[in-house]
Short mmCIF file of N, CA and C in Angstrom, two decimals:
data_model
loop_
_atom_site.label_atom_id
_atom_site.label_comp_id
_atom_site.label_asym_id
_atom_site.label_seq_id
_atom_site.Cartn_x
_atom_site.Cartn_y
_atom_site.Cartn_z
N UNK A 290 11.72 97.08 34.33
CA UNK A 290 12.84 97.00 33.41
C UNK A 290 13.29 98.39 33.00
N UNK A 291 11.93 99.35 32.56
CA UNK A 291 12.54 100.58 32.35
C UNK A 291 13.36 101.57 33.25
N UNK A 292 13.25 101.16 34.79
CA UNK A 292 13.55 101.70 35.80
C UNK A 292 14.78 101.15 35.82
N UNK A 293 15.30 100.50 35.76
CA UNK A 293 16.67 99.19 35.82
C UNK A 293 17.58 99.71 34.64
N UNK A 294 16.99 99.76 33.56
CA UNK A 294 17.77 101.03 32.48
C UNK A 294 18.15 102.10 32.83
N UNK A 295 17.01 103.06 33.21
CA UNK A 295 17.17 104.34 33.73
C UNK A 295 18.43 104.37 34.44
N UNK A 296 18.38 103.83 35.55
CA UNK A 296 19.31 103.72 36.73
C UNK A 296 20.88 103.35 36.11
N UNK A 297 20.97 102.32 34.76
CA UNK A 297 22.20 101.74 34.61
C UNK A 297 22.59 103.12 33.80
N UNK A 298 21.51 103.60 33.29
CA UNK A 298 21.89 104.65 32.41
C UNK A 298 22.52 106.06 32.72
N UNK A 299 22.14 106.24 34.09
CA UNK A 299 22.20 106.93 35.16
C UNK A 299 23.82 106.67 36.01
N UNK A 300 24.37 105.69 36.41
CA UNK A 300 25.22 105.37 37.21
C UNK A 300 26.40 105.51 35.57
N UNK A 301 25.94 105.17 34.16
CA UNK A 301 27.04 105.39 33.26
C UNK A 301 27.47 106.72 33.07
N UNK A 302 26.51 107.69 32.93
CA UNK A 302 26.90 108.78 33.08
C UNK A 302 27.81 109.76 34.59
N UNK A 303 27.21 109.13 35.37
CA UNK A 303 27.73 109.11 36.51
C UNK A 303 29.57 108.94 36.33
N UNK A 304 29.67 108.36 35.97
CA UNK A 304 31.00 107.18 35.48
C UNK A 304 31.98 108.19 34.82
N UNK A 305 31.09 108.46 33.32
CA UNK A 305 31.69 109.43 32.49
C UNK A 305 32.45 110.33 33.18
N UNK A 306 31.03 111.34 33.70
CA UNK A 306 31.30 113.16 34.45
C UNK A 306 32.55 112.70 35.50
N UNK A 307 32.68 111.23 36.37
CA UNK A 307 33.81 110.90 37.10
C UNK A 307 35.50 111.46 36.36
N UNK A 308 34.81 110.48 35.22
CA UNK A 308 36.28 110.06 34.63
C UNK A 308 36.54 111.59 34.18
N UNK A 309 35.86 112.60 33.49
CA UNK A 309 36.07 113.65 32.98
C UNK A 309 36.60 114.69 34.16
N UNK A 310 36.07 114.71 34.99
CA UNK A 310 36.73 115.38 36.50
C UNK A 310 37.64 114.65 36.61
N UNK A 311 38.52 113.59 36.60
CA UNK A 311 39.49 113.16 37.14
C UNK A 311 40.28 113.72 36.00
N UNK A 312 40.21 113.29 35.10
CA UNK A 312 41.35 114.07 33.36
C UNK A 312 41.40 115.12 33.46
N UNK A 313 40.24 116.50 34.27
CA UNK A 313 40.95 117.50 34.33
C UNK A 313 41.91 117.64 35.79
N UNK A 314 41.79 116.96 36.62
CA UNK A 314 42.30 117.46 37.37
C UNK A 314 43.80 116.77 37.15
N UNK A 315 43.74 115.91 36.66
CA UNK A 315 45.51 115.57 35.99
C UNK A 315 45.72 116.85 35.26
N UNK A 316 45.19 117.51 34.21
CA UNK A 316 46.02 118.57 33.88
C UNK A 316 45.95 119.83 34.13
N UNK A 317 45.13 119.70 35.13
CA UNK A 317 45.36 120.74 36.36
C UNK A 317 46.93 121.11 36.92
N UNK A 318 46.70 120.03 38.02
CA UNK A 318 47.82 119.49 38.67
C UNK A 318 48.87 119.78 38.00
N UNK A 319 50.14 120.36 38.53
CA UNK A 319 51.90 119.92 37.90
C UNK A 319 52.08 118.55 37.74
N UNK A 320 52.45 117.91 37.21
CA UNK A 320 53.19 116.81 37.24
C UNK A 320 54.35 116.28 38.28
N UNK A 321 54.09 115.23 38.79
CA UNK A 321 55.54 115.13 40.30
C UNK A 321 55.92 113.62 39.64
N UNK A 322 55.91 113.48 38.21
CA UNK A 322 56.94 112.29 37.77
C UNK A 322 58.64 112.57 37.46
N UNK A 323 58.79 114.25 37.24
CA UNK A 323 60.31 114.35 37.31
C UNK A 323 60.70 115.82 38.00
N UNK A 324 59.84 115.59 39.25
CA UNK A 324 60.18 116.18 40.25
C UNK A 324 61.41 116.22 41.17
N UNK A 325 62.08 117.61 41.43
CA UNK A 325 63.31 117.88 42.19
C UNK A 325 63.11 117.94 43.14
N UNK A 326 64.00 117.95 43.75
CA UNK A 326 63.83 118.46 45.56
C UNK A 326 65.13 118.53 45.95
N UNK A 327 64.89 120.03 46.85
CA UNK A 327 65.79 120.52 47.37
C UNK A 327 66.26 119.70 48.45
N UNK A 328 66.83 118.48 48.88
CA UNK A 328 66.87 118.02 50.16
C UNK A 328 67.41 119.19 51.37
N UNK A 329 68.15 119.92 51.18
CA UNK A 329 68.39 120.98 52.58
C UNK A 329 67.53 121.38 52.94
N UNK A 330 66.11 121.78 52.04
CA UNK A 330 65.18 122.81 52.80
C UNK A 330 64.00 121.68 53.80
N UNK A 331 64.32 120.28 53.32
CA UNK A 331 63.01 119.66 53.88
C UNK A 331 63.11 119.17 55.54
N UNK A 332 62.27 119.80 56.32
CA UNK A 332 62.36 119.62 57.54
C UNK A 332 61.01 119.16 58.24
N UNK A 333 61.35 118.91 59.52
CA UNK A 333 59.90 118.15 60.37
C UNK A 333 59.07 119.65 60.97
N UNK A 334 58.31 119.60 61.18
CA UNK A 334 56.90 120.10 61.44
C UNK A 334 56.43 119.60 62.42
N UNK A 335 56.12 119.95 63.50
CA UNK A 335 55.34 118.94 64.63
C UNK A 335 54.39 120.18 65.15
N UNK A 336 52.85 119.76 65.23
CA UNK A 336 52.26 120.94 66.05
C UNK A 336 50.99 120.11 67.01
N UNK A 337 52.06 118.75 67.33
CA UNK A 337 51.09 117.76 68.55
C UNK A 337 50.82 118.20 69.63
N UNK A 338 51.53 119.47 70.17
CA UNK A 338 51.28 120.12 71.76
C UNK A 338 49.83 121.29 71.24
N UNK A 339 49.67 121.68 70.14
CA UNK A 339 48.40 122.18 69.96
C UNK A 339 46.83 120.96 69.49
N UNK A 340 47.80 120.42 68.74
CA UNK A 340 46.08 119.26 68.04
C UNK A 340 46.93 117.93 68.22
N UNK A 341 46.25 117.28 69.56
CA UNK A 341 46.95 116.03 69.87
C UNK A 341 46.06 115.55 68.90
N UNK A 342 46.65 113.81 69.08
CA UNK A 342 45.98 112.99 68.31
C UNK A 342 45.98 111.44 69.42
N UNK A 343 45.02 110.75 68.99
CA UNK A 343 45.01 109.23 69.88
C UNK A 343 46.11 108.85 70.45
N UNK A 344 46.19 108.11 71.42
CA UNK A 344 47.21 108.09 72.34
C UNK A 344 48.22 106.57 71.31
N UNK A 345 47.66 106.20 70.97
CA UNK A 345 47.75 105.03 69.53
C UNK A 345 48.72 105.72 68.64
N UNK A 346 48.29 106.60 68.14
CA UNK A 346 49.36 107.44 66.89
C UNK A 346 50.22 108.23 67.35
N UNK A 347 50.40 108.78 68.33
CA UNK A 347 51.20 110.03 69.54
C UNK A 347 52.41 109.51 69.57
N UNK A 348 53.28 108.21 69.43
CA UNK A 348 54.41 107.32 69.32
C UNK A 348 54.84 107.82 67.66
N UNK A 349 54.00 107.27 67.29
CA UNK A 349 53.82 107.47 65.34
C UNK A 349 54.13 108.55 64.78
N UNK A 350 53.66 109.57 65.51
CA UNK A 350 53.60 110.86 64.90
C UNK A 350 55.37 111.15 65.30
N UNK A 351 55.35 111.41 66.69
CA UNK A 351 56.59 111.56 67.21
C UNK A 351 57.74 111.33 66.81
N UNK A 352 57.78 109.86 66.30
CA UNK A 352 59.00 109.27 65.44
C UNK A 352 59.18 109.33 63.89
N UNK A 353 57.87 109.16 63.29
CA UNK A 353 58.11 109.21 61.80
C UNK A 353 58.37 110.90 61.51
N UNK A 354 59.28 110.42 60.04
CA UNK A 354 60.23 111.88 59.28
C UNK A 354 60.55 110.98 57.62
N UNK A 355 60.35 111.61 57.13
CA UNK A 355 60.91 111.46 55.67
C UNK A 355 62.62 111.83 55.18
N UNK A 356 62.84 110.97 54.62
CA UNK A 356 64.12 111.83 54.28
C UNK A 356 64.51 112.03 52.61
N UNK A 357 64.83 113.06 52.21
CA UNK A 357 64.98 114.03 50.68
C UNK A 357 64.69 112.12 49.55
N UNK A 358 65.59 111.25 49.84
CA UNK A 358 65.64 109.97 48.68
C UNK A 358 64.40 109.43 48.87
N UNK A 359 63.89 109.39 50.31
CA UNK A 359 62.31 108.79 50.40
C UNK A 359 61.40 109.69 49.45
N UNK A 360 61.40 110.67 49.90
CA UNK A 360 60.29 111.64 49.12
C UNK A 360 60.56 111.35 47.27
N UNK A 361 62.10 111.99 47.33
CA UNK A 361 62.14 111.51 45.86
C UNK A 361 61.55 110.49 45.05
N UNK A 362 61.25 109.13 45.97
CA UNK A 362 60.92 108.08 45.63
C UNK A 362 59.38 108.05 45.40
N UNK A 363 58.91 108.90 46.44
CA UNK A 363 57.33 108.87 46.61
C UNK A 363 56.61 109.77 45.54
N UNK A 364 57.69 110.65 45.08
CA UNK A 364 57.06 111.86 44.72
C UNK A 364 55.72 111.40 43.30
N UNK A 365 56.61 110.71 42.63
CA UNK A 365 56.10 110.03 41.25
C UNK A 365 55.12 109.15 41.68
N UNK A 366 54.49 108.95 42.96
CA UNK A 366 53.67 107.73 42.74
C UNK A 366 52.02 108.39 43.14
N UNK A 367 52.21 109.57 43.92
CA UNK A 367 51.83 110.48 44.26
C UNK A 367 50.88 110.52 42.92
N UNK A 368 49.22 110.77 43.25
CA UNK A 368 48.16 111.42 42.48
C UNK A 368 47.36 112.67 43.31
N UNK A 369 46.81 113.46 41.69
CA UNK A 369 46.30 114.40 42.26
C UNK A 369 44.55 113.94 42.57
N UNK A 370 44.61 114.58 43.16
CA UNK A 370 43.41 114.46 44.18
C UNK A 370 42.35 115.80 44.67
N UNK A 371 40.99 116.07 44.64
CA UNK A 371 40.49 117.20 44.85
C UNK A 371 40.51 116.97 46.75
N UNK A 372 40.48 118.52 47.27
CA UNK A 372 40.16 118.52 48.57
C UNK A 372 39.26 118.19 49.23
N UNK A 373 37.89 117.61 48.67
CA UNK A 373 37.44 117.18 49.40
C UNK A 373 37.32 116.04 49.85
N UNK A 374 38.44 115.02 48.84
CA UNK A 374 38.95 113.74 48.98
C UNK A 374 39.70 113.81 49.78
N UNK A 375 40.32 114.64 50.24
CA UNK A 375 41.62 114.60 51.26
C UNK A 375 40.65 114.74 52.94
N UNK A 376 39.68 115.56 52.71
CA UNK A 376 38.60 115.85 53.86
C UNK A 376 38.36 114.24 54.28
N UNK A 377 37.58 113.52 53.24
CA UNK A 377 36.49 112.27 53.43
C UNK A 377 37.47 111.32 53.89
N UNK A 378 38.76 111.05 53.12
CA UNK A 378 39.48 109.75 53.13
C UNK A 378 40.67 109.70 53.93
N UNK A 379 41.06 111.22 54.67
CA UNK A 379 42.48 110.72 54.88
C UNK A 379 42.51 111.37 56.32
N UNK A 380 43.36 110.73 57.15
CA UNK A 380 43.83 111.86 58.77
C UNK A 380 44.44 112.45 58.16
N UNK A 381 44.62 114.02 58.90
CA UNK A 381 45.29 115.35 58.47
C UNK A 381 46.01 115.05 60.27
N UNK A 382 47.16 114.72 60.01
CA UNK A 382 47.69 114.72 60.72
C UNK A 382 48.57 115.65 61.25
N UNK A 383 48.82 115.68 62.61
CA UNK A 383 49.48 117.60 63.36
C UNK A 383 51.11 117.36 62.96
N UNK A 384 51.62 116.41 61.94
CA UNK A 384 52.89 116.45 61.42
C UNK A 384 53.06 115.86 60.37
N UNK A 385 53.95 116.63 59.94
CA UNK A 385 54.63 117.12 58.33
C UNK A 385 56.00 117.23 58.02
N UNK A 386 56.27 117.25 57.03
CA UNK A 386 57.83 117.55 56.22
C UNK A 386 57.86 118.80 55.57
N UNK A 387 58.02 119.83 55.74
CA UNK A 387 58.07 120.98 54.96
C UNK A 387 59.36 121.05 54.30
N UNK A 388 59.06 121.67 52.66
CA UNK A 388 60.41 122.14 51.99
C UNK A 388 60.11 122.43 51.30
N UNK A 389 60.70 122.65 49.85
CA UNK A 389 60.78 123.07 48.35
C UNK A 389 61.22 122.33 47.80
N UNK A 390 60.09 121.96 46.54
CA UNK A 390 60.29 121.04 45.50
C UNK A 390 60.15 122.14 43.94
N UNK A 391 60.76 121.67 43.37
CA UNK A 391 61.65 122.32 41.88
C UNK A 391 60.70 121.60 40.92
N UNK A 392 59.53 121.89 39.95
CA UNK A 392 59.39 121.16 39.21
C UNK A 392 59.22 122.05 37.81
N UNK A 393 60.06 121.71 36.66
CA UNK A 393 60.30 122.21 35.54
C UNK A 393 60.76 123.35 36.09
N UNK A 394 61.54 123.64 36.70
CA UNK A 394 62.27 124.87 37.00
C UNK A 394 61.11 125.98 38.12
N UNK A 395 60.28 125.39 38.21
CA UNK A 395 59.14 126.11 39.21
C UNK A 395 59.30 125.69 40.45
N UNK A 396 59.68 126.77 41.47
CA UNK A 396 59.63 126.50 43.14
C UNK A 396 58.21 126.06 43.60
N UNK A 397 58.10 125.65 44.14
CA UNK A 397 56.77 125.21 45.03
C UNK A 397 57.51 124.86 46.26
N UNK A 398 56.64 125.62 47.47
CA UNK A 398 56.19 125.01 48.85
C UNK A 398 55.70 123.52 48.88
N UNK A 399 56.37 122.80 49.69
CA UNK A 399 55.56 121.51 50.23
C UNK A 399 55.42 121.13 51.15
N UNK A 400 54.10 120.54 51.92
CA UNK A 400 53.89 120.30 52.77
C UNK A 400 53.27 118.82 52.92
N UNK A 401 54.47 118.00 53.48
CA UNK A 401 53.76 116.58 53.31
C UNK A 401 53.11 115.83 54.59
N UNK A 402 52.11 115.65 54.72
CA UNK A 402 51.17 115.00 55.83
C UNK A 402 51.44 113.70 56.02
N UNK A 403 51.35 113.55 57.58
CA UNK A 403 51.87 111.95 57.83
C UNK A 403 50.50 111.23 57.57
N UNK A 404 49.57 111.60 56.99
CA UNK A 404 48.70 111.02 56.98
C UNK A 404 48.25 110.48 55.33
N UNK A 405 49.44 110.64 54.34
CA UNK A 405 49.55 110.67 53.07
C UNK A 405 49.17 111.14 52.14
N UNK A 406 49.30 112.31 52.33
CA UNK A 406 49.39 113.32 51.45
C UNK A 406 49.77 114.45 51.15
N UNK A 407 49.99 115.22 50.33
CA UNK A 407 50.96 116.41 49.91
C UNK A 407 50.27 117.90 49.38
N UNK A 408 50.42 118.82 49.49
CA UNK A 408 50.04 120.00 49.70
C UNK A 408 51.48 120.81 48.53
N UNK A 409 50.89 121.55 47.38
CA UNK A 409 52.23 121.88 47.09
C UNK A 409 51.66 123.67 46.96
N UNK A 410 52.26 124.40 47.32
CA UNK A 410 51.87 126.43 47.05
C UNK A 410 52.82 126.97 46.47
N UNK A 411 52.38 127.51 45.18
CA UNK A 411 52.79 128.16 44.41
C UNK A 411 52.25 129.94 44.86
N UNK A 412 52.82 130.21 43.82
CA UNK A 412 52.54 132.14 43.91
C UNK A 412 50.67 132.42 44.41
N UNK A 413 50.31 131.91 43.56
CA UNK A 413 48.77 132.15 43.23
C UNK A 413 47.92 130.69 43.73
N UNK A 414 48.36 129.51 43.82
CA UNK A 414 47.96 128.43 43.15
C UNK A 414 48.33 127.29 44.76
N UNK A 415 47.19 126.72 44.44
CA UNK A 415 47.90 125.53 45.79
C UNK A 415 46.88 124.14 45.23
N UNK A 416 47.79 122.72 45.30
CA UNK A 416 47.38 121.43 44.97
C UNK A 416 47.58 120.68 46.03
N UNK A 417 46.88 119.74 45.44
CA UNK A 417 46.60 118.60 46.92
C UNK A 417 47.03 116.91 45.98
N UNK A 418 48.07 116.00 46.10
CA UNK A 418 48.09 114.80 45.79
C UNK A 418 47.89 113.78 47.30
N UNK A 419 47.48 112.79 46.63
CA UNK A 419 47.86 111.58 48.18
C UNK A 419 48.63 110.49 47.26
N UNK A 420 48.46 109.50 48.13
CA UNK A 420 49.49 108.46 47.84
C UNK A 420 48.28 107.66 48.63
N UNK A 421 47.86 106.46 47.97
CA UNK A 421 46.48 105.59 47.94
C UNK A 421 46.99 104.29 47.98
N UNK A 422 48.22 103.64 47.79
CA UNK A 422 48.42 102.68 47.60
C UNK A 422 49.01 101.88 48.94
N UNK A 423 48.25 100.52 49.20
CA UNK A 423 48.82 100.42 50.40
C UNK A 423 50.00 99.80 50.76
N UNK A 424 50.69 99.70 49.40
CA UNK A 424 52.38 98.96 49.23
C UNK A 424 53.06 100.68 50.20
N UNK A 425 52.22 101.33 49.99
CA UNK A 425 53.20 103.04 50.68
C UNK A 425 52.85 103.13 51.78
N UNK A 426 52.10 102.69 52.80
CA UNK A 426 51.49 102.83 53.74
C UNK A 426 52.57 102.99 54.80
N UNK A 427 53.31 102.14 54.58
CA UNK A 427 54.86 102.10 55.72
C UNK A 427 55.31 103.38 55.66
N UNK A 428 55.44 103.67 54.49
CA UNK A 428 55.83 105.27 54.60
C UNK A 428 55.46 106.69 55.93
N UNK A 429 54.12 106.42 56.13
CA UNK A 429 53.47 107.32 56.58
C UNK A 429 52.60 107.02 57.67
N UNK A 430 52.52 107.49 58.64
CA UNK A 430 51.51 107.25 60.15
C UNK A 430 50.28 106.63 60.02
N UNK A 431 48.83 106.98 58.90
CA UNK A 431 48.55 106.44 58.45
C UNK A 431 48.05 106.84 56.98
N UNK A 432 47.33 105.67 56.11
CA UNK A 432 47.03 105.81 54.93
C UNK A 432 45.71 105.96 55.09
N UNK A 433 45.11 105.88 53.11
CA UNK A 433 43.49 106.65 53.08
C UNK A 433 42.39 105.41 53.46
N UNK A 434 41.56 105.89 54.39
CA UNK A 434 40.77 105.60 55.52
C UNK A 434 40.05 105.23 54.53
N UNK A 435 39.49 103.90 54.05
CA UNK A 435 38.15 103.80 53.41
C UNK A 435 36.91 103.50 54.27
N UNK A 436 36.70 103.43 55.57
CA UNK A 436 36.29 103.02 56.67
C UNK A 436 36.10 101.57 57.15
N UNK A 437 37.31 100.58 56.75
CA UNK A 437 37.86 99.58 56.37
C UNK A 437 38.02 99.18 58.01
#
């Protein structure tokens, strides 16, 4: 019984230090709920003739592109996320949308992965959000891999 405590006592704290790493990394992160975007600057990215991918996604990759109202749409649903979540859970796929997004009057680089998720570089500073939900999945080549 005392071992069965230990352990519940153990997995609560566990829980906590979670939730407390996740609250900072929200105010880490910029905010992308009233996020701009430049639609002229956002363009396709393809670098499949260096890092192919399955002969399955090679159609996928090829055809999917975002366009400025999609992103707009996505931008807000978008969470931040540490990198090594982006490592474990998601394809980093050899294509992207590159452009500039405006938020509170701050330029940022973006780089959005068909594999769902977003990359934003600032001066000093670079963040990582995905998009987890699988109502978005259509959006993007594919979504986060739970090994499902």
């Amino acid at each position: 019984m005392k071992l069965f405590l230990l352990c519940c006592l153990i997995a609560a704290c566990s829980l906590l230090n979670a939730h407390k790493a996740s609250a900072q990394t929200d105010k880490t992160h910029p905010s992308l709920k009233k996020a701009e975007l430049r639609a002229e600057s956002l363009t396709k990215l393809s670098v499949m003739d260096k890092y192919p991918v399955e002969p399955e996604l090679t159609a996928k990759c090829k055809t999917w592109s975002l366009n400025a109202a999609t992103v707009l749409k996505l931008l807000p649903l978008a969470k931040p996320v540490e990198v090594n979540v982006i490592d474990a859970s998601y394809n980093t796929l050899p294509v992207s949308m590159e452009g500039i997004i405006v938020i509170n009057g701050k330029e940022w680089k973006c780089s959005i992965n068909a594999g769902s998720f977003i990359w934003l570089y600032g001066d000093k500073e670079k963040y990582v959000y995905a998009w987890n939900n699988k109502s978005l999945d259509k959006y993007f080549v594919t979504g986060r891999d739970l090994g499902e």
